[in-house]
Tab-separated table of C-alpha atoms in Angstrom:
chain	number	residue	atom	x	y	z
T	1	MET	CA	2.028	5.253	0.073
T	2	ASP	CA	0.126	6.862	-3.057
T	3	ALA	CA	0.656	3.272	-4.992
T	4	VAL	CA	-0.938	1.380	-2.313
T	5	LEU	CA	-3.563	3.821	-1.352
T	6	GLY	CA	-4.196	4.107	-5.121
T	7	ALA	CA	-4.594	0.369	-5.573
T	8	LEU	CA	-7.006	0.383	-2.694
T	9	ALA	CA	-9.096	3.262	-4.446
T	10	LEU	CA	-8.463	5.138	-1.195
T	11	GLY	CA	-7.064	8.407	-2.953
T	12	ASP	CA	-3.751	9.511	-1.897
T	13	ILE	CA	-1.331	10.942	0.627
T	14	GLY	CA	-2.619	14.358	0.558
T	15	ARG	CA	-6.252	13.049	1.270
T	16	HIS	CA	-5.185	11.244	4.077
T	17	PHE	CA	-2.266	13.262	5.469
T	18	PRO	CA	-2.719	16.978	4.065
T	19	ASP	CA	0.351	19.182	4.476
T	20	THR	CA	-2.371	21.738	5.907
T	21	ASP	CA	-2.607	19.526	8.994
T	22	HIS	CA	0.125	20.563	11.628
T	23	ARG	CA	0.096	17.028	13.137
T	24	TYR	CA	1.768	16.008	9.862
T	25	LYS	CA	4.564	18.377	9.696
T	26	GLY	CA	8.170	16.815	10.039
T	27	VAL	CA	6.438	13.246	10.711
T	28	ASN	CA	8.399	10.526	9.857
T	29	SER	CA	7.187	8.880	6.720
T	30	LEU	CA	7.368	5.273	8.111
T	31	PHE	CA	4.645	6.433	10.730
T	32	LEU	CA	2.379	7.580	7.742
T	33	LEU	CA	3.340	4.445	6.054
T	34	ASP	CA	1.992	2.185	8.832
T	35	LYS	CA	-1.452	4.275	8.926
T	36	VAL	CA	-1.536	3.242	5.444
T	37	TYR	CA	-0.698	-0.497	6.017
T	38	LEU	CA	-3.448	-0.275	8.574
T	39	LEU	CA	-6.025	0.860	5.975
T	40	MET	CA	-4.983	-1.817	3.644
T	41	GLU	CA	-5.248	-4.404	6.171
T	42	GLU	CA	-8.751	-3.040	6.991
T	43	LYS	CA	-9.817	-3.528	3.487
T	44	GLY	CA	-8.373	-7.235	3.538
T	45	TYR	CA	-5.259	-6.988	1.380
T	46	ARG	CA	-1.484	-7.657	1.683
T	47	ILE	CA	1.556	-6.684	0.001
T	48	GLY	CA	2.248	-9.009	-2.991
T	49	ASN	CA	5.460	-6.920	-3.885
T	50	LEU	CA	6.354	-3.549	-4.074
T	51	ASP	CA	8.965	-1.834	-6.382
T	52	VAL	CA	10.143	1.401	-5.922
T	53	THR	CA	12.681	3.686	-8.046
T	54	VAL	CA	14.041	6.636	-6.469
T	55	ILE	CA	15.445	9.448	-9.046
T	56	ALA	CA	17.876	11.668	-7.436
T	57	GLN	CA	21.368	13.208	-8.645
T	58	GLN	CA	22.173	13.379	-4.915
T	59	PRO	CA	22.726	11.963	-2.406
T	60	LYS	CA	23.768	8.739	-3.553
T	61	LEU	CA	21.506	6.215	-2.127
T	62	ALA	CA	23.083	2.986	-3.066
T	63	PRO	CA	24.848	2.738	0.408
T	64	TYR	CA	21.249	3.042	2.086
T	65	ILE	CA	19.278	0.739	-0.137
T	66	ASP	CA	19.370	-2.479	2.061
T	67	GLU	CA	18.372	-0.631	5.086
T	68	MET	CA	15.648	1.299	3.432
T	69	ARG	CA	14.021	-2.080	1.919
T	70	ARG	CA	14.367	-3.541	5.582
T	71	LYS	CA	12.472	-0.537	7.289
T	72	VAL	CA	9.923	-0.614	4.504
T	73	SER	CA	9.283	-4.446	4.717
T	74	ASP	CA	9.257	-4.231	8.531
T	75	VAL	CA	6.314	-1.537	8.410
T	76	LEU	CA	4.383	-3.314	5.772
T	77	ARG	CA	5.015	-6.604	7.678
T	78	VAL	CA	6.412	-8.530	4.388
T	79	SER	CA	9.593	-10.198	3.775
T	80	VAL	CA	12.335	-7.922	2.611
T	81	GLU	CA	12.290	-9.967	-0.507
T	82	GLU	CA	8.964	-8.719	-1.470
T	83	VAL	CA	10.388	-4.831	-1.432
T	84	ASN	CA	12.641	-3.540	-4.076
T	85	ILE	CA	14.209	-0.331	-4.001
T	86	LYS	CA	16.529	1.124	-6.542
T	87	ALA	CA	17.934	4.571	-7.179
T	88	THR	CA	18.903	6.331	-10.392
T	89	THR	CA	19.576	9.753	-11.633
T	90	GLU	CA	18.466	12.078	-14.781
T	91	GLU	CA	22.099	12.575	-15.514
T	92	HIS	CA	21.829	16.388	-14.467
T	93	LEU	CA	18.548	16.863	-16.502
T	94	GLY	CA	15.467	18.367	-15.148
T	95	PHE	CA	14.588	19.348	-11.477
T	96	SER	CA	16.051	16.291	-9.999
T	97	GLY	CA	19.351	16.343	-12.141
T	98	ARG	CA	19.592	20.076	-10.938
T	99	GLU	CA	19.531	18.730	-7.615
T	100	GLU	CA	16.187	20.825	-6.923
T	101	GLY	CA	14.424	17.796	-5.427
T	102	ILE	CA	14.051	14.054	-5.482
T	103	ARG	CA	11.393	11.907	-7.244
T	104	ALA	CA	10.037	8.525	-6.677
T	105	HIS	CA	7.911	6.220	-8.507
T	106	SER	CA	6.308	2.800	-6.995
T	107	VAL	CA	4.222	0.010	-8.219
T	108	VAL	CA	2.698	-2.181	-5.719
T	109	LEU	CA	0.723	-5.641	-6.325
T	110	LEU	CA	-1.843	-6.208	-3.723
T	111	ALA	CA	-3.180	-9.865	-2.930
T	112	GLU	CA	-6.122	-10.530	-0.818
T	113	LYS	CA	-5.366	-11.827	2.525
T	114	GLU	CA	-6.475	-15.576	3.075
T	115	ARG	CA	-9.701	-15.808	5.273
T	116	THR	CA	-9.373	-17.999	8.025
């Protein structure tokens, strides 16, 4: 979400969905991603491609990657071939390696929507 919001110069998820707002407590992240999609659409852009790296010692995500790609591509209204998600570990280093949390990095390419 932050990659899309950043590419649109719209700040970050904390600005749009602050953790101090009770409406977002426990909310499904796909719901928030759909809201970000609508902002992107309003600005006249579409996803060209998306690449995500999830960094976690546990759980092992490989069995879930295909489903994750499908769900993200469905919300973003793009082909699953335009969404890449991969998982890696930090080999027991850092807070994710100590299983204290999970990190993610993403890069998105936006393209202007064709005008009809």
